[in-house]
Coordinates of N, CA and C in Angstrom, one line a residue:
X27 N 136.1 142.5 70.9 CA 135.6 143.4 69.8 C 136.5 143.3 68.6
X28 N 137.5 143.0 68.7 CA 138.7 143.1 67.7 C 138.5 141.9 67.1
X29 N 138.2 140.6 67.2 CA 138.0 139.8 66.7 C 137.0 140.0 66.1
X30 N 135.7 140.2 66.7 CA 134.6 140.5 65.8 C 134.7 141.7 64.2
X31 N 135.4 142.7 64.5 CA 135.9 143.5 63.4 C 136.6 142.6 62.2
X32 N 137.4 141.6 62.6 CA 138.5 140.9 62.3 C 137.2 140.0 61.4
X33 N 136.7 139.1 62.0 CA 135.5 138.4 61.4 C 135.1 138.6 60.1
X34 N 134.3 140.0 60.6 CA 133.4 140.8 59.6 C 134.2 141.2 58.0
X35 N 135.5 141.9 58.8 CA 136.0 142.1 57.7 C 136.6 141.1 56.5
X36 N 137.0 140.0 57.1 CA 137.0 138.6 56.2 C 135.9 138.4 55.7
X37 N 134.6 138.3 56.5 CA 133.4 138.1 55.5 C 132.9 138.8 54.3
X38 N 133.6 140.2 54.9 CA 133.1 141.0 53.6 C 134.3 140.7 52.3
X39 N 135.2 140.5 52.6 CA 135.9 140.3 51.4 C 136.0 139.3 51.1
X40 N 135.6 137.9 51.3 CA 135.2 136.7 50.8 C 133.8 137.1 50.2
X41 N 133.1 137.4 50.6 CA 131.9 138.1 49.6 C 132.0 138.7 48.4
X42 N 132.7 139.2 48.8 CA 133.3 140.6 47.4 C 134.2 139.9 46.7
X43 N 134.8 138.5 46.8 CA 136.0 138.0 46.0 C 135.2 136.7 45.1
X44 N 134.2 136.7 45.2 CA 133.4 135.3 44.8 C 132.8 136.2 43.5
X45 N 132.5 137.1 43.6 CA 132.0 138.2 42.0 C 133.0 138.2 41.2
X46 N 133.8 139.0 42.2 CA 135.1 139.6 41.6 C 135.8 138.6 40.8
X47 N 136.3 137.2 41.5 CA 136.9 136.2 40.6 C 136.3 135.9 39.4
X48 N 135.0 136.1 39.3 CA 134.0 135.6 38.1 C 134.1 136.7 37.0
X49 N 133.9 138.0 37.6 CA 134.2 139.0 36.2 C 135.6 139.0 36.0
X50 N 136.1 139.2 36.6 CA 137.7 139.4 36.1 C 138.3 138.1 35.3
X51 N 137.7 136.8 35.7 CA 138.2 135.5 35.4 C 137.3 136.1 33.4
X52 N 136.0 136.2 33.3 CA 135.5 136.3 32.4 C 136.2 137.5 31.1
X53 N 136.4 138.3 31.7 CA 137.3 139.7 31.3 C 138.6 139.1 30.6
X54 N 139.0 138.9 31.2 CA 140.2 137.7 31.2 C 140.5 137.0 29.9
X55 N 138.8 136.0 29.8 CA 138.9 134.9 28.9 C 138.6 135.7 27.4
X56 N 137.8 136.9 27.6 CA 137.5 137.7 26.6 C 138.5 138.5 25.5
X57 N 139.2 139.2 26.6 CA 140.4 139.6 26.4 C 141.8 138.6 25.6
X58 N 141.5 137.8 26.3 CA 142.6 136.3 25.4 C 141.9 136.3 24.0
X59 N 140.6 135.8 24.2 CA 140.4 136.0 22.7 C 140.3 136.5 21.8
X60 N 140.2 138.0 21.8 CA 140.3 139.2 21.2 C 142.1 139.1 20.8
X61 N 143.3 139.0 22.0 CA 144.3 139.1 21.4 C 145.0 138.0 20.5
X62 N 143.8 136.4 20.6 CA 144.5 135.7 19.7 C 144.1 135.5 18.3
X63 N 142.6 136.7 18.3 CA 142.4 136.4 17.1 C 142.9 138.0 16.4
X64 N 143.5 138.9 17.0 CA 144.0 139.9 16.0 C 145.5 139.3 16.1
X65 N 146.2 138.3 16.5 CA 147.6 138.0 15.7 C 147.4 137.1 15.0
X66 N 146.2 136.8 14.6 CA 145.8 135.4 13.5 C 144.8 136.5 12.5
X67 N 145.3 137.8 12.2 CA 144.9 138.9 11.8 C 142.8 139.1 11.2
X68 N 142.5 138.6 12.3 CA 141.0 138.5 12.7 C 140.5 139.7 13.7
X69 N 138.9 140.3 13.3 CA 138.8 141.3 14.4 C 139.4 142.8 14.1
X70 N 138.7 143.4 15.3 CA 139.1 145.0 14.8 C 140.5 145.6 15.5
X71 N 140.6 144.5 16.3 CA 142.1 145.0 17.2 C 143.1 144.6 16.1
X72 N 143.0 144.0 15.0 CA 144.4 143.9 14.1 C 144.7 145.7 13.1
X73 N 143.3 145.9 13.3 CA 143.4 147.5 12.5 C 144.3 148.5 12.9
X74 N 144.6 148.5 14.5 CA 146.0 149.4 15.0 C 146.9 148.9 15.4
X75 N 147.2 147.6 15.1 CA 148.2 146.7 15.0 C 149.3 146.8 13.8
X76 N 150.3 147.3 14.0 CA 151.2 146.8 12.5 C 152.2 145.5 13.1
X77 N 152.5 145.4 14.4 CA 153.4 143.9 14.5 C 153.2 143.2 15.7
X78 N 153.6 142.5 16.2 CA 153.0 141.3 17.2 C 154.1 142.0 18.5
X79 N 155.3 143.1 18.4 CA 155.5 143.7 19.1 C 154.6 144.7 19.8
X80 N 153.8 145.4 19.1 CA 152.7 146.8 19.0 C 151.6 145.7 19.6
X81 N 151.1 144.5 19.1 CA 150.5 144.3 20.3 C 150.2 143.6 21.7
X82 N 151.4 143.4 22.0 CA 151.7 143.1 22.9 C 152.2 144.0 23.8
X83 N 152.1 145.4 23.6 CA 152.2 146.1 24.4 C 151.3 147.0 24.2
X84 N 149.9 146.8 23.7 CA 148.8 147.3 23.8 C 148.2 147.8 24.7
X85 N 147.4 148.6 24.7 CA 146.0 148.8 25.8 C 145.5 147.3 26.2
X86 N 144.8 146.9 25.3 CA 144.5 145.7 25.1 C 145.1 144.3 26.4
X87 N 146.7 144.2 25.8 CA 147.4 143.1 27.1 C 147.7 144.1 28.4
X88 N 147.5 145.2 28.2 CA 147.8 146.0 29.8 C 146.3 145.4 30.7
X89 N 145.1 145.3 29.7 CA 143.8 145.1 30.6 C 143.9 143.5 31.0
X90 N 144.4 143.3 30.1 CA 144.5 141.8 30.3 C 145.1 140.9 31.5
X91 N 146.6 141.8 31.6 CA 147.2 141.3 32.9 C 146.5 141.7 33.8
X92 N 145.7 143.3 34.0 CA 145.3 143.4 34.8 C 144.5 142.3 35.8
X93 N 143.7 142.0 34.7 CA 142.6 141.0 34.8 C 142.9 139.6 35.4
X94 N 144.1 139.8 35.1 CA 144.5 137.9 35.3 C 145.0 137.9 36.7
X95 N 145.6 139.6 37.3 CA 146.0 140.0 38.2 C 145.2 139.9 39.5
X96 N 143.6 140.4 38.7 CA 142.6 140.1 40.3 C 142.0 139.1 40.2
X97 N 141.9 138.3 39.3 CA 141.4 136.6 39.3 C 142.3 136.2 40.0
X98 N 143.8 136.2 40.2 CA 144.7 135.4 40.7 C 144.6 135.8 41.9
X99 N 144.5 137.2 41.9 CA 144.5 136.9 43.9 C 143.3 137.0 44.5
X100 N 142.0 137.2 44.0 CA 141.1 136.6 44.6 C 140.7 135.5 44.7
X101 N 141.5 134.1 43.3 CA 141.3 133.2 43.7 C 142.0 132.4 44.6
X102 N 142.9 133.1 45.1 CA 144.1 132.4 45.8 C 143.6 132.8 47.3
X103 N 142.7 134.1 47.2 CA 141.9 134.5 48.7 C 141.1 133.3 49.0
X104 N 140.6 132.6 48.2 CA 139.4 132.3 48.6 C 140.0 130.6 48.7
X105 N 141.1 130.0 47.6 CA 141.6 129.0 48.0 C 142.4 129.0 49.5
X106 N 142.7 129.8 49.9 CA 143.0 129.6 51.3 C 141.9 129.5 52.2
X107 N 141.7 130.6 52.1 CA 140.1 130.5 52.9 C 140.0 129.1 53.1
X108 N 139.1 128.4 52.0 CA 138.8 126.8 52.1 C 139.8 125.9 52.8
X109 N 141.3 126.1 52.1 CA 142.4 125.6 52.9 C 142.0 125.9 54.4
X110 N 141.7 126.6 55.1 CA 141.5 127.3 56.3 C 140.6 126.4 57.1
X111 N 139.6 126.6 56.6 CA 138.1 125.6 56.9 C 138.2 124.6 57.1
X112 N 138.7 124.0 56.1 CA 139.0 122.4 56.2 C 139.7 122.0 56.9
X113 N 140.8 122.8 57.4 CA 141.9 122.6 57.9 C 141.6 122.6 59.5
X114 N 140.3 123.6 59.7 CA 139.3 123.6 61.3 C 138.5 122.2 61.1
X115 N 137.9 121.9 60.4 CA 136.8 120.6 60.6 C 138.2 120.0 60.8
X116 N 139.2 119.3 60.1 CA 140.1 118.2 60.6 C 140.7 118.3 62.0
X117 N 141.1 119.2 62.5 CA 141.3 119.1 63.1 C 140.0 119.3 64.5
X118 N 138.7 119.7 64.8 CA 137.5 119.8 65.0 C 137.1 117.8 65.2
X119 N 137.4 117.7 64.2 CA 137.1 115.6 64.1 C 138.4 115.3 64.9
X120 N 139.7 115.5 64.8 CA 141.0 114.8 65.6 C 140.5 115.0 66.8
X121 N 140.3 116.4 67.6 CA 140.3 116.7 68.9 C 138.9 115.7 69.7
X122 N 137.7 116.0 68.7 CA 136.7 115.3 69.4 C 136.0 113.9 69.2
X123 N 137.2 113.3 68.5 CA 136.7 112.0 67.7 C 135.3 112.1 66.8
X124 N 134.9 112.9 66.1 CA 134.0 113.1 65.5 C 134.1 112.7 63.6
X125 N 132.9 112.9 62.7 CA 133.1 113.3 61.8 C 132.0 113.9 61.1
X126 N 132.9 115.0 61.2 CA 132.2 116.1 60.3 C 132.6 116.3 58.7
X127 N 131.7 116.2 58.5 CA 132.2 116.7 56.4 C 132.5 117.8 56.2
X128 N 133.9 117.8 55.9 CA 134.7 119.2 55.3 C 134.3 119.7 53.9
X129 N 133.2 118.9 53.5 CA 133.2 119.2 51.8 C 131.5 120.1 51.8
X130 N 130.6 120.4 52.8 CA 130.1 120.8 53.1 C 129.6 121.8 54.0
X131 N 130.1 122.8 54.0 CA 130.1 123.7 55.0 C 129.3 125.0 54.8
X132 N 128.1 125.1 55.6 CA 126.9 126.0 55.5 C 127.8 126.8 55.7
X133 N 127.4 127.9 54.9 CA 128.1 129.3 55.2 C 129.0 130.2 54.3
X134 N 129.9 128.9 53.9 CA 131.5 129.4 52.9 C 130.8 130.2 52.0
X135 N 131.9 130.9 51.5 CA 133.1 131.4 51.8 C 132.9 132.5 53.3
X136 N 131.9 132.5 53.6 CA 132.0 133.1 55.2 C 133.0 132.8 56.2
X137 N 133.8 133.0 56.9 CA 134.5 132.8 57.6 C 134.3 132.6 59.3
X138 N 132.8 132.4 59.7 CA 131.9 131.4 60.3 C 131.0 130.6 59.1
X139 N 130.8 129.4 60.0 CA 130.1 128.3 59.5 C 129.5 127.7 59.8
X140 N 129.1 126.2 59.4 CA 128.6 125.3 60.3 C 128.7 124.3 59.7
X141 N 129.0 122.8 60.4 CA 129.3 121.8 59.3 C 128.5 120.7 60.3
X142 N 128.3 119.4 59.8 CA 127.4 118.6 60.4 C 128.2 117.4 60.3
X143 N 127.8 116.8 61.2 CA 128.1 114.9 61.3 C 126.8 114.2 61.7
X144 N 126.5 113.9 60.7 CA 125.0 113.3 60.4 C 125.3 111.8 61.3
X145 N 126.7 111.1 61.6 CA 126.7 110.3 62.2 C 126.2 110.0 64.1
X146 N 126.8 110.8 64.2 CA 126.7 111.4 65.8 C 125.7 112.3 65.9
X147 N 125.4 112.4 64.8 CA 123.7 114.1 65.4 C 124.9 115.1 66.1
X148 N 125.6 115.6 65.6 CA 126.7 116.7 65.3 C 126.4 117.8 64.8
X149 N 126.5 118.9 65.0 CA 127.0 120.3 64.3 C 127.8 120.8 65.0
X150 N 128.9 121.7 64.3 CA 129.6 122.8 64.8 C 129.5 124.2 64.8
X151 N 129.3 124.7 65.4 CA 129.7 126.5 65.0 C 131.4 127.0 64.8
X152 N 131.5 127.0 63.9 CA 133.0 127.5 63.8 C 133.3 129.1 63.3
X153 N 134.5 129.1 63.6 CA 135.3 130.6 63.4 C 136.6 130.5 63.0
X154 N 136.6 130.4 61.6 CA 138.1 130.5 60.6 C 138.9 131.4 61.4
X155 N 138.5 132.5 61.5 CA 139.6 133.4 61.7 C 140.0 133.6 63.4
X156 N 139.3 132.8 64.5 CA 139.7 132.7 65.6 C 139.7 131.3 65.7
X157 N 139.9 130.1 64.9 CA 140.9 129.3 65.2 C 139.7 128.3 66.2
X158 N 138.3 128.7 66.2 CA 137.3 128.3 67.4 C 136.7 128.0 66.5
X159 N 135.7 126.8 67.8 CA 134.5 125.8 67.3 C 133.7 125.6 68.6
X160 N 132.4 125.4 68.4 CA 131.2 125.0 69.4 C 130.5 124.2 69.2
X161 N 130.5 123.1 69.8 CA 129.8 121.9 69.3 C 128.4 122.2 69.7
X162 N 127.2 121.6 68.8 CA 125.8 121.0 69.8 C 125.4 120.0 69.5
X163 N 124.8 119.6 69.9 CA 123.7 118.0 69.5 C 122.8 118.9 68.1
X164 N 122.1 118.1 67.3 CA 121.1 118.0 66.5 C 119.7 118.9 66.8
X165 N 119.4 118.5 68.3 CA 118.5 119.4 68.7 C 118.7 120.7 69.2
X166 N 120.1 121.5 69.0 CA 120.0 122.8 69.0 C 119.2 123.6 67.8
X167 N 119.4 122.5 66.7 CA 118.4 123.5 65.7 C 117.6 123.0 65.3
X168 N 116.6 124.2 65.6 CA 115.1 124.1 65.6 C 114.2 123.8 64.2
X169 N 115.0 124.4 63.5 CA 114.0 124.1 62.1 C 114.8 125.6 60.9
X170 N 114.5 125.1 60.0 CA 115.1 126.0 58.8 C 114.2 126.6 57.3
X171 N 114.7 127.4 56.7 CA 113.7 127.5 55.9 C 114.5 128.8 54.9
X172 N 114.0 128.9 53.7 CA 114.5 129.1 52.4 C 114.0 130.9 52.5
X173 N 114.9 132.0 53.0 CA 114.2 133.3 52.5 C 114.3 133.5 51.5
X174 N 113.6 135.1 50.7 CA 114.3 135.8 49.9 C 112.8 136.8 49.8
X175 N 113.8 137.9 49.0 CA 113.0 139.5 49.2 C 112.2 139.5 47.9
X176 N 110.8 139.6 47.6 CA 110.3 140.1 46.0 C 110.6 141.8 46.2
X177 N 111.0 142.1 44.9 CA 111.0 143.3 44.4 C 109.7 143.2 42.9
X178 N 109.2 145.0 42.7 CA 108.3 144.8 42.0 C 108.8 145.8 41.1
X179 N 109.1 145.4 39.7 CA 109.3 146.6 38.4 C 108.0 146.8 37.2
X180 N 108.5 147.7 36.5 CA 107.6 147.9 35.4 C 108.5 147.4 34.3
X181 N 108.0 146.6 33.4 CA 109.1 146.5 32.4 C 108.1 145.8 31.1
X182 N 108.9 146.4 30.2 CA 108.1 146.2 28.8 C 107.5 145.3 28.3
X183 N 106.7 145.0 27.5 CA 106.7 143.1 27.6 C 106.6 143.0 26.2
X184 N 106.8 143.9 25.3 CA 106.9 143.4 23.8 C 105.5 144.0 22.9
X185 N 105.0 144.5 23.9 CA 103.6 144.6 22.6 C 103.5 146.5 22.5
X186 N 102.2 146.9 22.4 CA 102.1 148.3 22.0 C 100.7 148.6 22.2
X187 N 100.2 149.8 22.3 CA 99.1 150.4 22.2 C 98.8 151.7 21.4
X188 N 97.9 151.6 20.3 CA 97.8 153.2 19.6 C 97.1 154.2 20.6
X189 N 97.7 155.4 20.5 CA 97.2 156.4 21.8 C 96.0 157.3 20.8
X190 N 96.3 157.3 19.7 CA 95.3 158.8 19.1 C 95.1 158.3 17.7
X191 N 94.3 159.0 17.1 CA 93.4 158.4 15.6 C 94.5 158.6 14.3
X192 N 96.1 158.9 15.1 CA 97.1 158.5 13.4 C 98.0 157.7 13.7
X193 N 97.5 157.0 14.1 CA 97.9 155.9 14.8 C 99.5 155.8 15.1
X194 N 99.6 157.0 16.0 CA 100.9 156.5 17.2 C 100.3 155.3 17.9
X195 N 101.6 155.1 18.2 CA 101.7 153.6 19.6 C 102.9 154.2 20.1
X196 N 102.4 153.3 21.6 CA 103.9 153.8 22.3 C 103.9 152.1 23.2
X197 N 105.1 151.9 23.7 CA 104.9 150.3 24.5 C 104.4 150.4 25.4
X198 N 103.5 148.7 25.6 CA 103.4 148.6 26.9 C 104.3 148.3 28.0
X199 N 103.5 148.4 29.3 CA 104.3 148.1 30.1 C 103.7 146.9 31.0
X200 N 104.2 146.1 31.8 CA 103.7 145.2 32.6 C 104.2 145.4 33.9
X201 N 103.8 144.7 35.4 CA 104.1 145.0 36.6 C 104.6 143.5 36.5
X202 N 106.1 143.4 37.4 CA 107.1 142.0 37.7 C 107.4 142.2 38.4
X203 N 107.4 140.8 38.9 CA 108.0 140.7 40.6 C 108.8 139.6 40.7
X204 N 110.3 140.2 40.8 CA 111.3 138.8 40.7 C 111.8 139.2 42.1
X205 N 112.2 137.5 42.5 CA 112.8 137.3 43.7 C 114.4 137.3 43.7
X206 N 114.8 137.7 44.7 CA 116.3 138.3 45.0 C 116.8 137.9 46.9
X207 N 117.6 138.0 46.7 CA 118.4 138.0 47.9 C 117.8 136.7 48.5
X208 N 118.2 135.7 48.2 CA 117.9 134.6 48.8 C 119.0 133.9 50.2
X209 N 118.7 133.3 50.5 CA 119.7 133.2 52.1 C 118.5 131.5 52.9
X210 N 119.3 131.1 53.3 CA 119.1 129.9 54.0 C 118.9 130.7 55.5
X211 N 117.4 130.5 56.8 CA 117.2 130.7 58.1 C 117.6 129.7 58.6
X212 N 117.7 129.9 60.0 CA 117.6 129.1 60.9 C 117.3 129.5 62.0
X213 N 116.5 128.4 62.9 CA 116.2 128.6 63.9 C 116.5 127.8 65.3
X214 N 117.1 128.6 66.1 CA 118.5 127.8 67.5 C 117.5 127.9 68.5
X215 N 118.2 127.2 69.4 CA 118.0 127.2 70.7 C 118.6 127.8 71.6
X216 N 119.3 128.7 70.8 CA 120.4 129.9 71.5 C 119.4 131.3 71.4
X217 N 119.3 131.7 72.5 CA 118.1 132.8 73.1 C 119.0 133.9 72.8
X218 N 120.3 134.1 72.7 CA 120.8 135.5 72.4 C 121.2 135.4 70.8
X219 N 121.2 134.3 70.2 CA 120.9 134.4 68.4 C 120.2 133.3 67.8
X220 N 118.6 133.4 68.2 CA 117.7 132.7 67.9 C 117.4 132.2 66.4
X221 N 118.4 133.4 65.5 CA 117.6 133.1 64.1 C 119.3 133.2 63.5
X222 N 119.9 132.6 62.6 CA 121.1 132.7 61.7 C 121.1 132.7 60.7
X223 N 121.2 133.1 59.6 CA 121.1 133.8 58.4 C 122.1 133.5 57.6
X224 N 122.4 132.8 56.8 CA 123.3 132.8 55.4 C 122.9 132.9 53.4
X225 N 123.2 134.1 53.7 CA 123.0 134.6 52.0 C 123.8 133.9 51.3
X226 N 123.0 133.1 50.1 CA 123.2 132.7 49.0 C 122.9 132.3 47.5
X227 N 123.2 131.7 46.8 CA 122.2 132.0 45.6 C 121.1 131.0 45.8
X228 N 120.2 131.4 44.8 CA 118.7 130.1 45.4 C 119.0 129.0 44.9
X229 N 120.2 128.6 43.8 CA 120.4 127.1 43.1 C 121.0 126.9 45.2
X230 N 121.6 127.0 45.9 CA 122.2 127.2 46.9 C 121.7 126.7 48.2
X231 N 120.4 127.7 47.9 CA 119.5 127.7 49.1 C 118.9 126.4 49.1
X232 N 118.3 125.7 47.9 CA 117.4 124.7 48.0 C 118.3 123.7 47.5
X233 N 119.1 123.5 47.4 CA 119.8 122.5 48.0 C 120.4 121.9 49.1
X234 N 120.6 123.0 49.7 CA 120.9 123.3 51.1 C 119.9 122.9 51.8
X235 N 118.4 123.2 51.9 CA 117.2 123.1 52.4 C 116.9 121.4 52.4
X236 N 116.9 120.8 50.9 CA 117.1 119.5 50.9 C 118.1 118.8 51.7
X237 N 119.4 119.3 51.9 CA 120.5 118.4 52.5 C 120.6 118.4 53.8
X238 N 120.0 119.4 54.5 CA 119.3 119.9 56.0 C 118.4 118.6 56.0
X239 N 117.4 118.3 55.2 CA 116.3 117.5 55.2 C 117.0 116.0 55.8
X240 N 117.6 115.8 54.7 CA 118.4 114.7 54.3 C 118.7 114.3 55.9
X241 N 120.1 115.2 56.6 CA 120.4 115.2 57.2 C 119.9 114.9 58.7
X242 N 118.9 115.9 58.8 CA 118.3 115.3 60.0 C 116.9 114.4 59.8
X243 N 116.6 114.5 58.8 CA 115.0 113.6 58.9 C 115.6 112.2 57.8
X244 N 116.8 111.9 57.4 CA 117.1 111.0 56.5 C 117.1 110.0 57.5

C-alpha cells in the first residue's frame, strides 16, 4: 500500500510540475524583460527607480528570483524523473536482451509507463519509483483509442440584438462546445485492469494514436 501512496504521489507532482515549469519559466522571461528595459531607462519600472542599486533590490527582482526559483526546481524534478525512466528501459533492454525505445514512453512524466519494442512485439509496464517492470507480448493489448470530455458554454459571438423601439441592444450569445481533457485508452487483456488511461494534451493524444498504429499495424 505504501508503494502505491508513493506512486501516486510522484504522479501527482509530475503533473503539477509540467504547468508549473511553463508559468514560472514564462513569469520569469517577462520579468527579465521588464528589468532590462527599465535599466536601459524604458517602461514604467524606470519611474521608481533612481539607480541600478534601487533596482536590483526591487519588488520587481524579488519576483523574479522567485520565479527562476520554481522553474529550476521543477525542472530539475522532472529532468530526473526522465533520468529515472530511461535509466529503467536500459536497464529493462540489458536484463532481457530486448529493445525498447527510451525516447518514447506512453505515460511520462507519470511515473508508470509503458514503452514498446516494435522489434520483438514487446511492451513493458513499468514503475519508476519501485524500480519494476512487466513484460507482455503485443497481443496483451487489445486496441486503443483517443478520449476526451465536451463541455458546453454560452459565450458571445460578436454581434447584437435591439430589445425595444429606442433602440437598445444588448449581445448575443451563442451555445459552444469545446473539447477538454483528452487522454489516450487502452484496452488489456488484464481482467483486473481492462482499460488504462493516460491524460494528455490532444497534439499528444493523436500522435500517440498514430505511433500505436505505426507500431503494431506498421
Amino acid at each position: 500500500m505504501a508503494s502505491v501512496w508513493k506512486t501516486a504521489g510522484v504522479g501527482a507532482a509530475a503533473g503539477l510540475a509540467v504547468p508549473v515549469a511553463g508559468l514560472s519559466g514564462l513569469a520569469a522571461a517577462g520579468l527579465t524583460l521588464i528589468l532590462v528595459l527599465a535599466m536601459v531607462g524604458v517602461g514604467p519600472a524606470r519611474l521608481s527607480q533612481t539607480s541600478l542599486w534601487g533596482l536590483l533590490t526591487s519588488e520587481l527582482m524579488l519576483y523574479l528570483l522567485i520565479s527562476l526559483a520554481i522553474f529550476t526546481l521543477s525542472f530539475r524534478f522532472l529532468a530526473r524523473l526522465q533520468a529515472r525512466c530511461q535509466a529503467l528501459v536500459g536497464k529493462l533492454n540489458a536484463q532481457q536482451g530486448l529493445s525498447f525505445d527510451a525516447e518514447h514512453l506512453l505515460g511520462y512524466p507519470a511515473p508508470a509507463f509503458l514503452v514498446f519494442d516494435s522489434r520483438n512485439r514487446k511492451l513493458a509496464a513499468c514503475d519508476v519509483v519501485n524500480d519494476a517492470y512487466k513484460l507482455h507480448d503485443f497481443s496483451w493489448l487489445l486496441g486503443w483509442q483517443m478520449t476526451w470530455r465536451e463541455v458546453e458554454s454560452m459565450e458571445m459571438n460578436g454581434g447584437s440584438r435591439q430589445v425595444n423601439r429606442t433602440g437598445m441592444s444588448v449581445p448575443t450569445f451563442e451555445r459552444t462546445v469545446r473539447a477538454k481533457d483528452f487522454a489516450i485508452e487502452l484496452q488489456t487483456a488484464d481482467p483486473q485492469r481492462p482499460v488504462l488511461s493516460f491524460p494528455m494534451s490532444r497534439r499528444a493524444a493523436e500522435t500517440w494514436c498514430a505511433r500505436l498504429n505505426a507500431l503494431f499495424n506498421g
